[in-house]
GROMACS .gro file of C-alpha atoms in nm:
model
  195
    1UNK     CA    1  -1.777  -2.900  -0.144
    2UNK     CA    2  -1.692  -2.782   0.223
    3UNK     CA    3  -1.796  -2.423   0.339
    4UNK     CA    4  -1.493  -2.313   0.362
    5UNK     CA    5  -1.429  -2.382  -0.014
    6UNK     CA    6  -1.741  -2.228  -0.154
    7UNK     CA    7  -1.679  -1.912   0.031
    8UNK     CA    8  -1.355  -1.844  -0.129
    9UNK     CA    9  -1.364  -1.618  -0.438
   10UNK     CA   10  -1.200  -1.797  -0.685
   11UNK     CA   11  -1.240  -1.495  -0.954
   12UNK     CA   12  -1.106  -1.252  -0.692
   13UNK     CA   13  -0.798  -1.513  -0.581
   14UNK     CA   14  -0.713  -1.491  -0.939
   15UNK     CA   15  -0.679  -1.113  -0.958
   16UNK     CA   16  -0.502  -1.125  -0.636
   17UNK     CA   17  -0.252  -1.357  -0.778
   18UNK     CA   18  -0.231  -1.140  -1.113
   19UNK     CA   19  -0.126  -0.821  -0.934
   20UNK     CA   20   0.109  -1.026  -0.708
   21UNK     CA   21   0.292  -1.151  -0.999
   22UNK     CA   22   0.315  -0.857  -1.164
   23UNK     CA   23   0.417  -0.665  -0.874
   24UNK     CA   24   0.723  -0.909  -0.850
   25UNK     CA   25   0.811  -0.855  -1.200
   26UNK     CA   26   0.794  -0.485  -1.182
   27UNK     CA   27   1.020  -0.498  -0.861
   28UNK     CA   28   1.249  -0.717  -1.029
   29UNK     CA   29   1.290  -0.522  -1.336
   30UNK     CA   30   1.349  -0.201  -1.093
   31UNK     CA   31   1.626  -0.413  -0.885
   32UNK     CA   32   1.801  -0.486  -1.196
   33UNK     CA   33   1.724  -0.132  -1.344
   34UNK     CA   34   1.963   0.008  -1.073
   35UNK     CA   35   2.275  -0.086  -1.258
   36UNK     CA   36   2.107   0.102  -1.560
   37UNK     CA   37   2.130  -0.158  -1.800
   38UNK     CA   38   1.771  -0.263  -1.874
   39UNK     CA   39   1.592  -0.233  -2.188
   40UNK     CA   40   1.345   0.006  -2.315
   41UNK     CA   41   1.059  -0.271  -2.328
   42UNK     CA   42   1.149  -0.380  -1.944
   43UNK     CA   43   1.092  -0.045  -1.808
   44UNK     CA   44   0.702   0.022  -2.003
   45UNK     CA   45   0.625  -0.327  -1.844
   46UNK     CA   46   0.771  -0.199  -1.509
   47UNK     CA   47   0.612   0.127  -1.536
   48UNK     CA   48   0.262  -0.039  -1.697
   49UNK     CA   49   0.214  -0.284  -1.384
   50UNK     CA   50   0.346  -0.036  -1.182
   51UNK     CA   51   0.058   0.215  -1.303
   52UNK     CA   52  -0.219  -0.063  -1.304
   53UNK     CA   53  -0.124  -0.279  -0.986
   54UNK     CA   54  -0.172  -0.056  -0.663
   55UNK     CA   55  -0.519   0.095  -0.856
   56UNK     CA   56  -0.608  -0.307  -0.883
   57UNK     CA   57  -0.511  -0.422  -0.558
   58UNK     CA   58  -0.754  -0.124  -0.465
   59UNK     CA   59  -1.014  -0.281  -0.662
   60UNK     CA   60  -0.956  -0.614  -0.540
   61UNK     CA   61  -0.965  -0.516  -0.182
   62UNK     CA   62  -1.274  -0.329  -0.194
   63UNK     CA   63  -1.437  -0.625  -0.416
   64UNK     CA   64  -1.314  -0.850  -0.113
   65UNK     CA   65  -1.496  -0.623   0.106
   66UNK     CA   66  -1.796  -0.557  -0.068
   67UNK     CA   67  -1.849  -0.977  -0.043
   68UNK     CA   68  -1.774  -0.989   0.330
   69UNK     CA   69  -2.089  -1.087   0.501
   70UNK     CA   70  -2.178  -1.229   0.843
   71UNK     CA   71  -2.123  -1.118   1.156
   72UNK     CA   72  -1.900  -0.831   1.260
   73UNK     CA   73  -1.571  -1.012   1.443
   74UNK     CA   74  -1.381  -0.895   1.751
   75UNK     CA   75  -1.142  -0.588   1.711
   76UNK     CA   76  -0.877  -0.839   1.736
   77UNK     CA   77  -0.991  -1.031   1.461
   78UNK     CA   78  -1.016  -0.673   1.235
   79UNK     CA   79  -0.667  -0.569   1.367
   80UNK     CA   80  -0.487  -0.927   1.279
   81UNK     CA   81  -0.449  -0.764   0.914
   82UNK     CA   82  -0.360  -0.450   0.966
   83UNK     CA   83  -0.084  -0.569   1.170
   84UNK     CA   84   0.046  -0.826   0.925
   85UNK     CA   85   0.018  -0.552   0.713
   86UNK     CA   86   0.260  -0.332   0.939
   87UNK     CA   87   0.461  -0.621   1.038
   88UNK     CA   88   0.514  -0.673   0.606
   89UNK     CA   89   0.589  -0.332   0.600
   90UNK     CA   90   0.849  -0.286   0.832
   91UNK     CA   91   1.056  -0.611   0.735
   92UNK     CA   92   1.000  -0.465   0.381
   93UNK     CA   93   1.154  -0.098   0.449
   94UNK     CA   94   1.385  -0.287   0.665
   95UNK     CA   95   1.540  -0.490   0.329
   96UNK     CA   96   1.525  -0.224   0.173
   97UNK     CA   97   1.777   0.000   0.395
   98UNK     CA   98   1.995  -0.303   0.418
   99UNK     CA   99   2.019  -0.395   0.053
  100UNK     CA  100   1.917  -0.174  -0.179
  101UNK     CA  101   2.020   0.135  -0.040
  102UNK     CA  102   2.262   0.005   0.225
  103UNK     CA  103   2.256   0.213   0.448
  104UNK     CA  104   2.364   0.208   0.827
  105UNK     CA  105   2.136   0.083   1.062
  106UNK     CA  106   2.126   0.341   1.289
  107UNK     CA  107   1.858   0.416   1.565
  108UNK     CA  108   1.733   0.712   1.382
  109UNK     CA  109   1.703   0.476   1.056
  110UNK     CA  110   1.462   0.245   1.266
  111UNK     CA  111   1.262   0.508   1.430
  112UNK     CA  112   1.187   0.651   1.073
  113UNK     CA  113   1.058   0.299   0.975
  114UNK     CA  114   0.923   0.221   1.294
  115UNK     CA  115   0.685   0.483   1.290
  116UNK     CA  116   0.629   0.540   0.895
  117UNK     CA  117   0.800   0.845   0.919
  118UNK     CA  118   1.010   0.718   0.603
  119UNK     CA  119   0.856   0.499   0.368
  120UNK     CA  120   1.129   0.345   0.162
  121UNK     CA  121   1.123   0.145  -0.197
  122UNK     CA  122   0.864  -0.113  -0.221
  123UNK     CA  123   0.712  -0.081   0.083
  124UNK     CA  124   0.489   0.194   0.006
  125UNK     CA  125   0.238  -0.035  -0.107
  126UNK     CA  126   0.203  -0.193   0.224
  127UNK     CA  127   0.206   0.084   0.432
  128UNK     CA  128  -0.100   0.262   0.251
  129UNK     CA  129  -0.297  -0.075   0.265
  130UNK     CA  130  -0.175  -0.081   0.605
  131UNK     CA  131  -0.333   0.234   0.671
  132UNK     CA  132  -0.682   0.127   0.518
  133UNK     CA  133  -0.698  -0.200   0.687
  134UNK     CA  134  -0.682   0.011   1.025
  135UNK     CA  135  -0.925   0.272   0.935
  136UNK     CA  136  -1.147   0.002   0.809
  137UNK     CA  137  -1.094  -0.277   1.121
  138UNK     CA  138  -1.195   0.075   1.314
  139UNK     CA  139  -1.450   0.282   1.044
  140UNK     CA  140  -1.638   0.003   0.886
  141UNK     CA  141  -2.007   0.162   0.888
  142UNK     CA  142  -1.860   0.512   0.786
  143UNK     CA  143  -1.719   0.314   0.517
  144UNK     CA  144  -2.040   0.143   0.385
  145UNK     CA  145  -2.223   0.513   0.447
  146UNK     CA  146  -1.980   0.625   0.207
  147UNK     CA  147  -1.995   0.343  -0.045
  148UNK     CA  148  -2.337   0.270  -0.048
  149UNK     CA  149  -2.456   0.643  -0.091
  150UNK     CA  150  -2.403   0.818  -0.386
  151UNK     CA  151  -2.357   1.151  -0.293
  152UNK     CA  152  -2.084   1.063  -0.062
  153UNK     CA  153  -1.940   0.847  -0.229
  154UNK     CA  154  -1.878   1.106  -0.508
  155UNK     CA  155  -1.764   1.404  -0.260
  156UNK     CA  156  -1.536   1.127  -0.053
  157UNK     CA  157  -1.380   1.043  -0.471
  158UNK     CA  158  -1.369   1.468  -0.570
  159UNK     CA  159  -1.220   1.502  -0.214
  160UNK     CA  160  -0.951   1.204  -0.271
  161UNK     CA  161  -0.888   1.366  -0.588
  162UNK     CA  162  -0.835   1.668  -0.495
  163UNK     CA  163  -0.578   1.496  -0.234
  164UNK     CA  164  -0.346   1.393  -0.487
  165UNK     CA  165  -0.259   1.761  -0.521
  166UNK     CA  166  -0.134   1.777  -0.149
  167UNK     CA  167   0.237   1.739  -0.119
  168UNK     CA  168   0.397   1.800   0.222
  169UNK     CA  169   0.756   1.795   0.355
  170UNK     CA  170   0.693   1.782   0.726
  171UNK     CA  171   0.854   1.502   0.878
  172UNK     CA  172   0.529   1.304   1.061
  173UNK     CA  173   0.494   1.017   1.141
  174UNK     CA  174   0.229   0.809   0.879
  175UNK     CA  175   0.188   1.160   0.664
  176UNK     CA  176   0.356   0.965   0.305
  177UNK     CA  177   0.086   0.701   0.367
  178UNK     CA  178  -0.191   0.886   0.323
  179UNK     CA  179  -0.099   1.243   0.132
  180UNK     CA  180   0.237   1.280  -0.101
  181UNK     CA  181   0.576   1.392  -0.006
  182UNK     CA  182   0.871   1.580  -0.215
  183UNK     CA  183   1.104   1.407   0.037
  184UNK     CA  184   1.342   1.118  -0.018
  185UNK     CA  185   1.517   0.887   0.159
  186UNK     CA  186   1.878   0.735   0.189
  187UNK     CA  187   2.259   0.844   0.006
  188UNK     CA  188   2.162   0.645  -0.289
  189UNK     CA  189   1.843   0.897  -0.424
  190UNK     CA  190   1.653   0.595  -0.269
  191UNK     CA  191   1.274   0.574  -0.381
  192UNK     CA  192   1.185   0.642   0.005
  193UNK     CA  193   0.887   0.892   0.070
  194UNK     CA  194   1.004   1.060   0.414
  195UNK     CA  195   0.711   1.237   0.550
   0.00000   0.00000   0.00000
């Protein structure tokens, strides 16, 4: 075996590929769920994977993480994610204004995806991981502070807890990424956070 095949995870590919899967499903079943004709069983196994998926993909991120050893790379190198990340996220929020909630494309519509003001259906998933691959490419060692010391690591979790409780409806610009918003976007009741 090469290297470059022994360092590869094949445990954590497996999750990876798991939670993509289902997270395709579940957006299916919600796609098809807007004519209001799905079945009781399709929407617990949309709302089960939709429960279980962005909690995993946390898992599976930090696990990817946590195994990351070596040298620390340029800040190009720890940006190159975060802004495939973006990049994901705006042609994402971008399908999603043209065909799920069809609306106009109007120069207002792109600054509000532009600049995360409005996160719409399905892309909210990418623009949180978005998010954490910045702070991370930029706050690694406060990061492994956090994780690696226990008392931390426990006020950081009460303190994200307690964030969960935080709703705003101030319209700024990455606020639905990081705390909750009673907002939502588009004429159709989209599923759109705007922040």
């Amino acid at each position: 075996m090469t290297a470059a095949t022994t360092s590869r995870q094949s445990d954590l590919d497996l999750l990876k590929t798991l939670l993509v899967v289902g997270m395709i499903i579940a957006h299916v079943i919600q796609l098809l769920g807007a004519s209001g004709r799905l079945s009781p069983a399709s929407q617990l196994v949309s709302g089960f994977v939709n429960l279980i998926s962005f909690s995993g993909f946390l898992m599976a991120f930090g696990m990817g993480v946590g195994l990351s050893r070596g040298g620390r790379p340029s800040i190009g190198a720890r940006l190159t994610p975060a802004l495939a990340l973006l990049a994901a996220t705006w042609v994402s929020s971008l399908g999603y204004v043209l065909l799920v909630s069809r609306e106009p494309v109007t120069l207002a519509t792109l600054t509000d995806l532009v600049t995360l003001r409005v996160l719409h259906g399905y892309s909210e998933f990418l623009a949180s991981f978005f998010v954490l691959c910045l702070g991370l490419a930029l706050l690694r060692p406060a990061f492994v502070a956090i994780a690696t010391n226990p008392y931390w690591l426990f006020f950081v979790t009460v303190a994200c807890l307690a964030a969960t409780q935080v709703t705003v409806s101030a319209r700024l610009p990455l606020v639905g990424t990081l705390i909750g918003s009673r907002s939502r976007s588009g004429p159709a009741g989209g599923r759109g956070n705007r922040s």
